[in-house]
Coordinates of C-alpha atoms and ligand atoms in Angstrom, one line a residue:
X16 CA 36.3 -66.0 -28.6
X17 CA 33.9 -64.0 -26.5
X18 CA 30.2 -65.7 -26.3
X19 CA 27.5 -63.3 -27.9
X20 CA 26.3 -61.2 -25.5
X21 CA 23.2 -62.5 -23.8
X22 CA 21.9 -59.1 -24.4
X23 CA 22.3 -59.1 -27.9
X24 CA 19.1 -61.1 -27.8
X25 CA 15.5 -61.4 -25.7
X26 CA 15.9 -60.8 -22.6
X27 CA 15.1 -63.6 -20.0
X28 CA 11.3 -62.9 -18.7
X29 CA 11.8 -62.3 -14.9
X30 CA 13.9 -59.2 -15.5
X31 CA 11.2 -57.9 -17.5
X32 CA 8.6 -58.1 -15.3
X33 CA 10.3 -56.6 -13.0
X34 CA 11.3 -53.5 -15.7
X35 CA 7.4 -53.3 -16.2
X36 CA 6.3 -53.6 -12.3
X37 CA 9.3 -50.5 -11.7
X38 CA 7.9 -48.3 -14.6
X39 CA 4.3 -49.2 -13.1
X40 CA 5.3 -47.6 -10.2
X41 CA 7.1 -45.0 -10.6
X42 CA 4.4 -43.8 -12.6
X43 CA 1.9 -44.3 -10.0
X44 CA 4.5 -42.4 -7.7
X45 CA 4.9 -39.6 -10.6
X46 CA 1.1 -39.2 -10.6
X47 CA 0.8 -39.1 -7.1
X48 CA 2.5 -36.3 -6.8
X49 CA 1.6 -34.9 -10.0
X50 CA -2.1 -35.4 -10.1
X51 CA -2.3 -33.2 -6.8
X52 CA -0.6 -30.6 -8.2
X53 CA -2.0 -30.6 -11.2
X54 CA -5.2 -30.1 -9.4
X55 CA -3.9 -27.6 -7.4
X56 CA -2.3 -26.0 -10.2
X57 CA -5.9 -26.1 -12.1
X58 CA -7.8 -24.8 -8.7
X59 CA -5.3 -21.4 -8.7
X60 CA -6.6 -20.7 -12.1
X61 CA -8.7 -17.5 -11.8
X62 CA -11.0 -16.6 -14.3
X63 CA -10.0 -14.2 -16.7
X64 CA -12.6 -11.2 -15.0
X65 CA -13.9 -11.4 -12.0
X66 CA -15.8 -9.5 -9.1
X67 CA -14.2 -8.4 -6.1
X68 CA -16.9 -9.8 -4.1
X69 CA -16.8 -13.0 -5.5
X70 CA -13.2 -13.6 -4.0
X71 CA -12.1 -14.3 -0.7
X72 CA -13.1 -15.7 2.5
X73 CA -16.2 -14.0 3.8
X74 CA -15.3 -13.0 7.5
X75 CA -17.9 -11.4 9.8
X76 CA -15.9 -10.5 12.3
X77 CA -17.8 -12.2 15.2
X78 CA -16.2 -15.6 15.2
X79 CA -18.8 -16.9 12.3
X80 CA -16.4 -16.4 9.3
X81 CA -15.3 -18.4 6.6
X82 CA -18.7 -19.3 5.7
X83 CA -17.0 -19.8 2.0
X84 CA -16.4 -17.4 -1.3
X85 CA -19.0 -14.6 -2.4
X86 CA -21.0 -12.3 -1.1
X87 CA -24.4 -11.4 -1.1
X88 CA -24.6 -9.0 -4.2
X89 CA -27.5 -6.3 -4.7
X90 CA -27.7 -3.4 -2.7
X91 CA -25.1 0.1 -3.3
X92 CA -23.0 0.0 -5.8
X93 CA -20.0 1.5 -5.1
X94 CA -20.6 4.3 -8.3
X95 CA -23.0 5.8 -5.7
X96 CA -20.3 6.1 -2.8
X97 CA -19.5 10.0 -3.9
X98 CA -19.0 13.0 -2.5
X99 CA -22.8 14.3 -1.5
X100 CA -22.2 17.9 -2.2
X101 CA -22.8 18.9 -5.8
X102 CA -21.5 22.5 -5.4
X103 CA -18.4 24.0 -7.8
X104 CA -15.2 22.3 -6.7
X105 CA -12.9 25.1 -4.7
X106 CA -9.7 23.1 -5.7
X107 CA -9.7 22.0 -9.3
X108 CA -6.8 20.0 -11.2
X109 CA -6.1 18.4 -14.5
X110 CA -3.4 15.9 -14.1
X111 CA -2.7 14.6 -18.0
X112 CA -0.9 11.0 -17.6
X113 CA 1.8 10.3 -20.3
X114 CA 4.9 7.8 -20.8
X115 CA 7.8 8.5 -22.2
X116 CA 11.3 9.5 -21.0
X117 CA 11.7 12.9 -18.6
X118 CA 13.9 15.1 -16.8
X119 CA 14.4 14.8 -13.4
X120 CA 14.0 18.5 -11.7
X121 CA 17.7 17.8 -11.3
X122 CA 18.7 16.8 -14.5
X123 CA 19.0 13.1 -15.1
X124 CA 16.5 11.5 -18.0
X125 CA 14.5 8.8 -16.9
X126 CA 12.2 6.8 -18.7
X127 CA 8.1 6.4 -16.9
X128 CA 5.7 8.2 -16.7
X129 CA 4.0 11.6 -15.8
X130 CA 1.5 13.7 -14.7
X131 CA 1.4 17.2 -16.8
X132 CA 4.8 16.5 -18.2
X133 CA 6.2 15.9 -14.9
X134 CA 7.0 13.5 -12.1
X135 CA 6.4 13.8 -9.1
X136 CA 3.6 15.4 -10.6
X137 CA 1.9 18.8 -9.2
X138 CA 1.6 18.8 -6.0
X139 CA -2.5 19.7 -5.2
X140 CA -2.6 21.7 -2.0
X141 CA -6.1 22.6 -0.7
X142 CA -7.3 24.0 2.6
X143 CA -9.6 21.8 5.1
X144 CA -13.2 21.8 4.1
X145 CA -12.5 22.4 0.3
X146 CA -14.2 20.6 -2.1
X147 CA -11.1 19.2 -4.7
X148 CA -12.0 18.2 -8.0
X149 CA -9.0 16.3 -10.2
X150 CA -9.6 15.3 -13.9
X151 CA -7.6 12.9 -15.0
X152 CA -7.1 12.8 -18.7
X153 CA -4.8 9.5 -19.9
X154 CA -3.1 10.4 -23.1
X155 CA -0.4 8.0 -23.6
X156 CA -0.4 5.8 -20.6
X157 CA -1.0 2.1 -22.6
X158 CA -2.3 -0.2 -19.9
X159 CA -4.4 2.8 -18.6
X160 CA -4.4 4.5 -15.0
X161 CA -6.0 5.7 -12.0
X162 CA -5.6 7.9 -8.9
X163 CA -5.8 7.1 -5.8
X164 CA -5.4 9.3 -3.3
X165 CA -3.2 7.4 -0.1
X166 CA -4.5 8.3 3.4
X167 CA -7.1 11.0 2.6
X168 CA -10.6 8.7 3.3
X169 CA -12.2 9.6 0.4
X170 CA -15.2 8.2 -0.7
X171 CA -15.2 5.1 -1.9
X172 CA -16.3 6.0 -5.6
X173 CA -13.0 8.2 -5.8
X174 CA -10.4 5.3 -4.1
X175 CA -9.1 4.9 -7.8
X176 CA -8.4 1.2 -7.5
X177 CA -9.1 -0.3 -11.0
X178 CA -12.0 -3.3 -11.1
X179 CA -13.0 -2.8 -7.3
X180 CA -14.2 1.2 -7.6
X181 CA -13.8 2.0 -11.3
X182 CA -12.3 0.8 -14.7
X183 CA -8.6 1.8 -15.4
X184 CA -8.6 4.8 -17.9
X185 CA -7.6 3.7 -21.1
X186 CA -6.1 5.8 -23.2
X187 CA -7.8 8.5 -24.6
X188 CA -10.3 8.4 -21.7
X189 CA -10.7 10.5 -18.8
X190 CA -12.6 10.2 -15.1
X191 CA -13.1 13.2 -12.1
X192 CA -12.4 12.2 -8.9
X193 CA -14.2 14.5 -6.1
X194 CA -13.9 14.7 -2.7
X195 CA -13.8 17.1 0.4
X196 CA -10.4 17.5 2.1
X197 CA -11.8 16.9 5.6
X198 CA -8.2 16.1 6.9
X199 CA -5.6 18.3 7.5
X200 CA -2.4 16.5 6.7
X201 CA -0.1 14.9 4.2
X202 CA -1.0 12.9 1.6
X203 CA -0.3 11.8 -1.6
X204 CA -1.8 10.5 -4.9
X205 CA -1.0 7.3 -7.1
X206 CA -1.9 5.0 -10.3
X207 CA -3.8 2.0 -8.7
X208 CA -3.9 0.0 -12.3
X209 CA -0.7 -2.1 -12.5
X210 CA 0.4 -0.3 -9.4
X211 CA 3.6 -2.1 -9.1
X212 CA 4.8 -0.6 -12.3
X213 CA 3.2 2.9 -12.6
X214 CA 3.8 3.7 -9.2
X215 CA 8.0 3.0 -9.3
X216 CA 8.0 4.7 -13.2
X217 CA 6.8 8.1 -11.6
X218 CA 2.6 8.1 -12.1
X219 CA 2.5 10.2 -8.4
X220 CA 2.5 12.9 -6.8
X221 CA 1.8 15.0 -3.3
X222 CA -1.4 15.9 -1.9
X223 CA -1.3 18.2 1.2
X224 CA -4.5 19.7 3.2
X225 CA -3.7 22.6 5.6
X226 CA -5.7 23.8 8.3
X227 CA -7.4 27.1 6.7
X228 CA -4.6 30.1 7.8
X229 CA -1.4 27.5 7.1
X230 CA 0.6 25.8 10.0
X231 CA 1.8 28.4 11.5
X232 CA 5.6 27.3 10.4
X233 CA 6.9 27.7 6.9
X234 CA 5.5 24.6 5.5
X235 CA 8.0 22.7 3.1
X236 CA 7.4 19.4 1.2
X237 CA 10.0 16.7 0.9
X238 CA 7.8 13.6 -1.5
X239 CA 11.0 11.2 -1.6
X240 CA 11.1 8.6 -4.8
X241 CA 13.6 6.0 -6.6
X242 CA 13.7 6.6 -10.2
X243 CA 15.6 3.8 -11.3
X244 CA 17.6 3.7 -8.5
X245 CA 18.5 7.4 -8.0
X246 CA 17.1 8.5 -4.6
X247 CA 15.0 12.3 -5.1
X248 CA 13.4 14.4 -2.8
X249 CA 10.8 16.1 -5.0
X250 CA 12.0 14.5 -8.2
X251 CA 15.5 16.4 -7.1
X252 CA 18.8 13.9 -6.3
X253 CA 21.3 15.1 -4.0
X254 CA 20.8 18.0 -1.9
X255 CA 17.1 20.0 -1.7
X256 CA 17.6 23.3 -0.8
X257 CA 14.5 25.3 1.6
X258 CA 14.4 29.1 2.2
X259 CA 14.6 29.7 6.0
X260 CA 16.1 32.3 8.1
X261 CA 18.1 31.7 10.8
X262 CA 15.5 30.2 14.2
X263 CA 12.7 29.8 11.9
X264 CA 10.7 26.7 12.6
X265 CA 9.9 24.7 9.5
X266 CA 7.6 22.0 8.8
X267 CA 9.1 19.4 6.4
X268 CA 6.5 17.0 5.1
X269 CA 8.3 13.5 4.5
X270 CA 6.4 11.1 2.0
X271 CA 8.0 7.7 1.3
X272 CA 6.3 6.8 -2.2
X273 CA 8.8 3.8 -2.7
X274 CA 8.2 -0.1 -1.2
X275 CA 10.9 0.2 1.3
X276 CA 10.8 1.6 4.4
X277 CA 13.0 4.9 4.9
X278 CA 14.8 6.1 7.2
X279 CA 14.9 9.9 7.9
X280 CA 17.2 11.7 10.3
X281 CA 18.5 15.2 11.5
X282 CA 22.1 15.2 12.2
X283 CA 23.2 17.3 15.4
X284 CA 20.0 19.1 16.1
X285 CA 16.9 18.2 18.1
X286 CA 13.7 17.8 16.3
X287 CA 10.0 17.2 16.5
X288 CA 7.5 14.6 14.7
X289 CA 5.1 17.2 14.6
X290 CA 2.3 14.2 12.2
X291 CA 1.9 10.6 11.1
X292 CA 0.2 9.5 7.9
X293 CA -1.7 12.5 7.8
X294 CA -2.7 12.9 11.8
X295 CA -0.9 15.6 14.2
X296 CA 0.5 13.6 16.9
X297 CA -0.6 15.2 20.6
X298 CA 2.4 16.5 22.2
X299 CA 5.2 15.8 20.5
X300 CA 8.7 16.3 22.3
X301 CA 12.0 17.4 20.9
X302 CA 14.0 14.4 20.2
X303 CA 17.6 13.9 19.1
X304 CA 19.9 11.1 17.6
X305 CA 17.3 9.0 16.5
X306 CA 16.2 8.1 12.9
X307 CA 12.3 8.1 12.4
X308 CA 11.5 5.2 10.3
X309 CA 9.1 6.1 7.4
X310 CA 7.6 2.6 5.7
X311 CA 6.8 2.5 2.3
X312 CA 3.8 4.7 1.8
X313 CA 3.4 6.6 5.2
X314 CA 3.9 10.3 5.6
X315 CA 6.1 11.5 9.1
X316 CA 6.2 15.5 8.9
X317 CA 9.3 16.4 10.9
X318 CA 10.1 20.0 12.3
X319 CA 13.2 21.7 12.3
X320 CA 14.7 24.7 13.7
X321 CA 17.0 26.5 10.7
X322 CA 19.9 25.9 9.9
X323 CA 19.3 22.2 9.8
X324 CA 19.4 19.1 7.7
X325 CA 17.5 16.3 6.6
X326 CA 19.2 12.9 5.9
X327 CA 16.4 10.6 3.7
X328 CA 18.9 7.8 3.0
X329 CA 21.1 8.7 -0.1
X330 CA 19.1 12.9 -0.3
X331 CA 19.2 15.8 2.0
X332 CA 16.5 18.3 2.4
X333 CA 18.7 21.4 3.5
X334 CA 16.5 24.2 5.6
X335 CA 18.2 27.3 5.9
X336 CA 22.1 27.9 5.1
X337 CA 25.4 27.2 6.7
X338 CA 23.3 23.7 7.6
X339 CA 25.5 21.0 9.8
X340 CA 27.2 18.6 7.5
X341 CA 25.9 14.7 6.9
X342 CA 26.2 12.8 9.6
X343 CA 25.2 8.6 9.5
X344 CA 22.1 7.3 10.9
X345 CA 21.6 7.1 14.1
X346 CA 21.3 3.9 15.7
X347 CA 18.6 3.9 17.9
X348 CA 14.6 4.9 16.1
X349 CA 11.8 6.7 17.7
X350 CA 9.1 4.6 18.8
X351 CA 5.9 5.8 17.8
X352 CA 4.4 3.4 20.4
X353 CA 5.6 6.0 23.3
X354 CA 6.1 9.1 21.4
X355 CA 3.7 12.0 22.4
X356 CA 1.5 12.1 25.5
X357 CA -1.7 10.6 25.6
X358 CA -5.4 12.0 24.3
X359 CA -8.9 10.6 23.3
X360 CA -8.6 8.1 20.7
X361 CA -12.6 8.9 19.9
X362 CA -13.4 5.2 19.8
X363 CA -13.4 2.7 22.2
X364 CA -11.4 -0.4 21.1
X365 CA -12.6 -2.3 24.4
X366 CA -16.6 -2.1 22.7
X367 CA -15.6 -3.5 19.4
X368 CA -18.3 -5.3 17.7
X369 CA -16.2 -7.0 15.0
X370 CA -12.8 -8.5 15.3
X371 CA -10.4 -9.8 12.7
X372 CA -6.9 -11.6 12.4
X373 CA -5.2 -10.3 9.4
X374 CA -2.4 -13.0 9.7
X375 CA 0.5 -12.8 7.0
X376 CA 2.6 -16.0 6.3
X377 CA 4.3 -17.3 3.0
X378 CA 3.8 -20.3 1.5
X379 CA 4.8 -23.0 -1.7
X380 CA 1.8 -23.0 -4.2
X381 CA 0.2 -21.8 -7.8
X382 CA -1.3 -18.4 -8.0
X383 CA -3.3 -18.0 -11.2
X384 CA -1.2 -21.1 -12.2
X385 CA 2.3 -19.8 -11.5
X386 CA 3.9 -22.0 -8.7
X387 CA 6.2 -19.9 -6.5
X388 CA 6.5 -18.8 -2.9
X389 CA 3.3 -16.7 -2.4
X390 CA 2.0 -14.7 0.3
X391 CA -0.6 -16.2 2.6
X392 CA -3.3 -14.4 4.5
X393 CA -4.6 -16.3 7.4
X394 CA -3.0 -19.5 5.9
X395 CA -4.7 -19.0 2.7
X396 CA -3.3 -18.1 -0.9
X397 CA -5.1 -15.4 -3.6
X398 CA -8.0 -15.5 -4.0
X399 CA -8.9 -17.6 -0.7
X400 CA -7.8 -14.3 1.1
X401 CA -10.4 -13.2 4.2
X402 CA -13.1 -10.8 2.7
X403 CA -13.2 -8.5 5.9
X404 CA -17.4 -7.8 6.8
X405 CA -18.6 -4.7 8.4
X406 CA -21.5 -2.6 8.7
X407 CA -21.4 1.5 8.8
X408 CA -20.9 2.1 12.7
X409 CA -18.9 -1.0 13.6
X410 CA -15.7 -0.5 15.6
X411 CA -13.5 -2.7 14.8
X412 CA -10.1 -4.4 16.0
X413 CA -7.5 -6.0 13.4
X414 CA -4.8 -8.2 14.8
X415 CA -2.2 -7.9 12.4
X416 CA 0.5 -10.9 12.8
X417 CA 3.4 -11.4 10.2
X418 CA 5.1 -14.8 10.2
X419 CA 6.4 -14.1 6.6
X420 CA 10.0 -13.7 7.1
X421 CA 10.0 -10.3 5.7
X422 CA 8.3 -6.7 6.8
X423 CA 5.5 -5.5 5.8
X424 CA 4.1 -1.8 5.3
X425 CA 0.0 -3.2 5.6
X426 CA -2.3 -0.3 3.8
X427 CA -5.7 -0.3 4.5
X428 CA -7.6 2.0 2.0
X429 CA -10.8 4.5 3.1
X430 CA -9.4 4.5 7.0
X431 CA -7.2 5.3 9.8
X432 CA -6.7 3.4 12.2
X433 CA -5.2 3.4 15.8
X434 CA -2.8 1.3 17.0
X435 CA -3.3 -0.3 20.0
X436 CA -0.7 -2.2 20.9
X437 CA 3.0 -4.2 19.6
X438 CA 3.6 -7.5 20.4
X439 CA 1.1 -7.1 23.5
X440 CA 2.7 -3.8 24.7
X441 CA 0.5 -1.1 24.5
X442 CA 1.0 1.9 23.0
X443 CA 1.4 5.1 26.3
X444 CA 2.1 7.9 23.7
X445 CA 0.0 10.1 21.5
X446 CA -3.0 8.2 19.6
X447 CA -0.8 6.5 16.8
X448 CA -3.3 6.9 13.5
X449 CA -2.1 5.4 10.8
X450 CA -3.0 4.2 7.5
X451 CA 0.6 2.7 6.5
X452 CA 2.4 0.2 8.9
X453 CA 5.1 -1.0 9.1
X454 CA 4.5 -4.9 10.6
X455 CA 7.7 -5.8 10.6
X456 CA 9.1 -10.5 10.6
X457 CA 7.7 -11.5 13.9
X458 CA 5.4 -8.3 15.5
X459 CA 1.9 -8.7 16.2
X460 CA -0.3 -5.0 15.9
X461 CA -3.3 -4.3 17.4
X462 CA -5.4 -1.8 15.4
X463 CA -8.7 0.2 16.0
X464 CA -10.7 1.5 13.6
X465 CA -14.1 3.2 13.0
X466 CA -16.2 1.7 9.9
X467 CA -17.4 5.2 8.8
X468 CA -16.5 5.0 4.9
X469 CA -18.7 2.6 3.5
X470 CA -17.7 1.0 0.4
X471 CA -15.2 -2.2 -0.6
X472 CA -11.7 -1.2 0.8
X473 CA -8.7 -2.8 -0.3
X474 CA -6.2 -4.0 2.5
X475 CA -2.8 -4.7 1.4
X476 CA 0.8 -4.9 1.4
X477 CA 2.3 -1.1 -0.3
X478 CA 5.8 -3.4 -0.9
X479 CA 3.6 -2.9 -4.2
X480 CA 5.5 -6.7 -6.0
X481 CA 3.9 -7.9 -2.6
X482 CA 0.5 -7.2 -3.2
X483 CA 1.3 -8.7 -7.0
X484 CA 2.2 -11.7 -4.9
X485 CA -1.2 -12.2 -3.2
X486 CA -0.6 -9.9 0.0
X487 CA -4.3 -8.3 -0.7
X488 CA -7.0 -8.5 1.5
X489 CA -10.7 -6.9 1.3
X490 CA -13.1 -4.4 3.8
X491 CA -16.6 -4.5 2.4
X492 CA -19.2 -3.2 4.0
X493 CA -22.4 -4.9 4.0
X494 CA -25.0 -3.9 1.3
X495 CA -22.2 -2.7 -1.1
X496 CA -21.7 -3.5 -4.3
X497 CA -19.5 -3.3 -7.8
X498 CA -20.0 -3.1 -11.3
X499 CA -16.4 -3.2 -12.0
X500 CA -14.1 -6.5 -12.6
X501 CA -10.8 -7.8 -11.9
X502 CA -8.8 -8.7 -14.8
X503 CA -9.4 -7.8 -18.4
X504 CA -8.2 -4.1 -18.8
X505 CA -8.0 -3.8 -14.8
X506 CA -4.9 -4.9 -12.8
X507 CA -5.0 -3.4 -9.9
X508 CA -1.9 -4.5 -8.6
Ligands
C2O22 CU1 -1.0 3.8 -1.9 CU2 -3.6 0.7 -2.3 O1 -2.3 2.2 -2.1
CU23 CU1 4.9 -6.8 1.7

């Protein structure tokens, strides 16, 4: 016969001591670890509205920065950053927003949203100088919308980013944006509320500003978009036919409106990069056999001699007839760093009087209470991004560093900016303005800029899920101000 089990009864003291003194620590070692992240997981929380200004890491630029959250408030709000001139708009638009499913101008339905029953949505053309007025009526759009107008440095009271320089439009609502088109180039327009979403389901569309008497080319357009995963040029898939006789030069106007950068090529023919993000480049030679990359956001307009085609990564633009067939990208891409000759950059980058790093790294952590791998700016998560500090008149120079594993096209809103230099080469060709760049794992860029926009300029990542994950960063000018909030009914992001 087997003895009862020992177990079967009390057991002896010592081993339960030493059961208590094991669950006394590992609870100790549980809330070690726990307690700081439940702190940390508390800190992320943001409030549920907040201002702008309120958020980030003040940074003035001269070495005295992170002086801690908030800025001084009072002063312009950023209602009053308009267009001065009160005279009748030359250029006048009504854009009505609407979900629900559409036709692609080739066909297929999708399911988004559009802009006067269609998406892309009409493309606004105005000359230089002219005053453009857009109404934007929301009739169906449920989390409300905005426009923003990428790369035209409008003033700040039109930048359409929802609870920095207006509330989203809610439906039913309406707001006029006004501005003068005092670039000639190529631009385009889209939702800043919930941009990550609108922008993808079609709330876009083209914006282009010629020099008053056209470009002296026949002038083609060539806005390239995913909807749900069918590459269009124009909202067209497949091939996009352009009128052109034989030896006709033609300006085609590439605009990337999807996160990742594009490539754009034309197979067996030389051709010219005749702009960038809106700026002519000076000079610009034939080149052959090399893809141009276009990041998400920028603008490259390309010139061709017909017959000749257009590869934009899964579409064709076609100019002319009897066009060379497909070929693959090329391998090499033309550097914009020493494409072009050299002119006056109209700003002198060596007599900056503010200087910011703009340093992009990823990192474990809670944002708003949702751990994940989040962006970092400067070594610091949402909201603890750098508030960037300038007065009206400052030139300033942005180091712009990505340690993040993954490119970046870095947006900065109400400016252009010349780059000054890659990974401590400088650039030797044409002035490089941009306002969408491409920074990709690993480079350092050296920008330039004129603060000549006053307002509070967002800075951030147009992957648009990036900026969602905390790659935002502020320019505020000093003595500005908003009214508007963060959160609630406005989402940028
Ligand atoms: Cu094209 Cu902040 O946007
Ligand atoms: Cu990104």
């Amino acid at each position: 016969m087997l003895a009862p089990p020992e177990a079967a009864t009390a057991p002896p003291v010592a081993p339960r001591r030493r059961e208590r003194r094991r669950l006394i620590v590992g609870v100790a070692a549980a809330l070690a670890v726990l307690a700081p992240l439940a702190w940390l997981w508390q800190a992320s929380l943001l409030p549920d509205t907040y201002s702008v200004t309120d958020m980030g890491l003040v940074d003035d630029g001269r070495g005295g920065g992170h002086a801690g959250h908030g800025v001084a408030t009072g002063g312009r709000g950023v209602d009053a950053l308009t267009e001065p001139s009160t005279a009748p708009a030359d250029v006048r638009v009504e854009l009505v927003a609407r979900e629900g499913s559409f036709r692609l101008a080739s066909g297929e339905e999708v399911t988004g949203y559009t802009l006067n029953g269609t998406s892309p949505g009409p493309a606004i053309h105005a000359e230089l100088g002219q005053l453009v007025e857009v109404h934007l009526v929301n009739e169906s759009v449920p989390d409300g919308a905005t426009l923003h107008w990428h790369g035209l440095d409008v003033p700040n009271a039109d930048d359409g980013v929802a609870g920095v320089t207006q509330d989203a439009v809610p439906v039913g609502g309406s707001f006029t944006y006004r501005f003068r088109a005092d670039q000639a180039g190529t631009f385009w327009y889209h939702s800043h509320q919930v941009s990550h979403v609108q922008v993808q389901r079609g709330l876009l569309g083209a914006l282009v500003v010629t020099p008053p008497g056209g470009v002296g080319a026949t002038d083609a357009l060539a806005l390239v978009h995913l909807y749900e995963g069918t590459r269009t040029v124009n909202g067209r898939s497949g091939e996009t036919r352009v009128e052109a006789a034989p030896g006709e030069r033609v300006r085609v106007r590439v605009v990337n409106t999807d996160n990742a950068p594009m490539s754009a090529w034309v197979p067996a023919a030389p051709f010219r990069v005749l702009a960038v993000d809106g700026t002519e480049v000076h000079e610009p030679g034939p080149v052959r056999d090399v893809a141009v990359e276009v990041t998400g956001g920028a603008r490259a307009d390309l010139e061709v001699v017909a017959p000749a085609r257009i590869e934009l990564g899964g579409a064709s633009v076609l100019v002319g007839e009897a066009v060379p067939p497909p070929a693959p990208r090329p391998a090499a891409a033309l550097d914009l760093l020493t494409y072009g000759t050299p002119a006056p950059l109209g700003l002198d980058p060596a007599a900056a009087t503010r200087s910011f790093d703009y340093v992009i790294g990823r990192s474990p952590g809670f944002l708003d209470g949702v751990p994940g791998m989040w962006w970092t700016v400067n070594g610091r998560m949402h909201p603890d991004v750098p508030m960037y500090m300038v007065a009206e008149g400052d030139v300033v120079r942005m180091r712009v560093e990505n340690r993040s594993g993954e490119g970046h096209p870095m947006h900065l809103h109400g400016h252009h900016a010349v780059v000054l230099s890659r990974d401590g080469v400088p650039a030797t060709g044409s002035p490089w303005w941009i306002d969408s760049l491409q920074v990709g794992d690993g480079e350092t860029y050296e920008i330039a800029f004129v603060a000549d926009n006053p307002g509070i300029w967002i800075d951030h990542c147009h992957n648009l899920p990036h900026a969602v994950e905390g790659l935002v960063a502020h320019l505020m000018y000093e003595g500005v101000t908003t009214p508007y909030r963060i959160g609630g009914p406005n989402t940028p992001e």
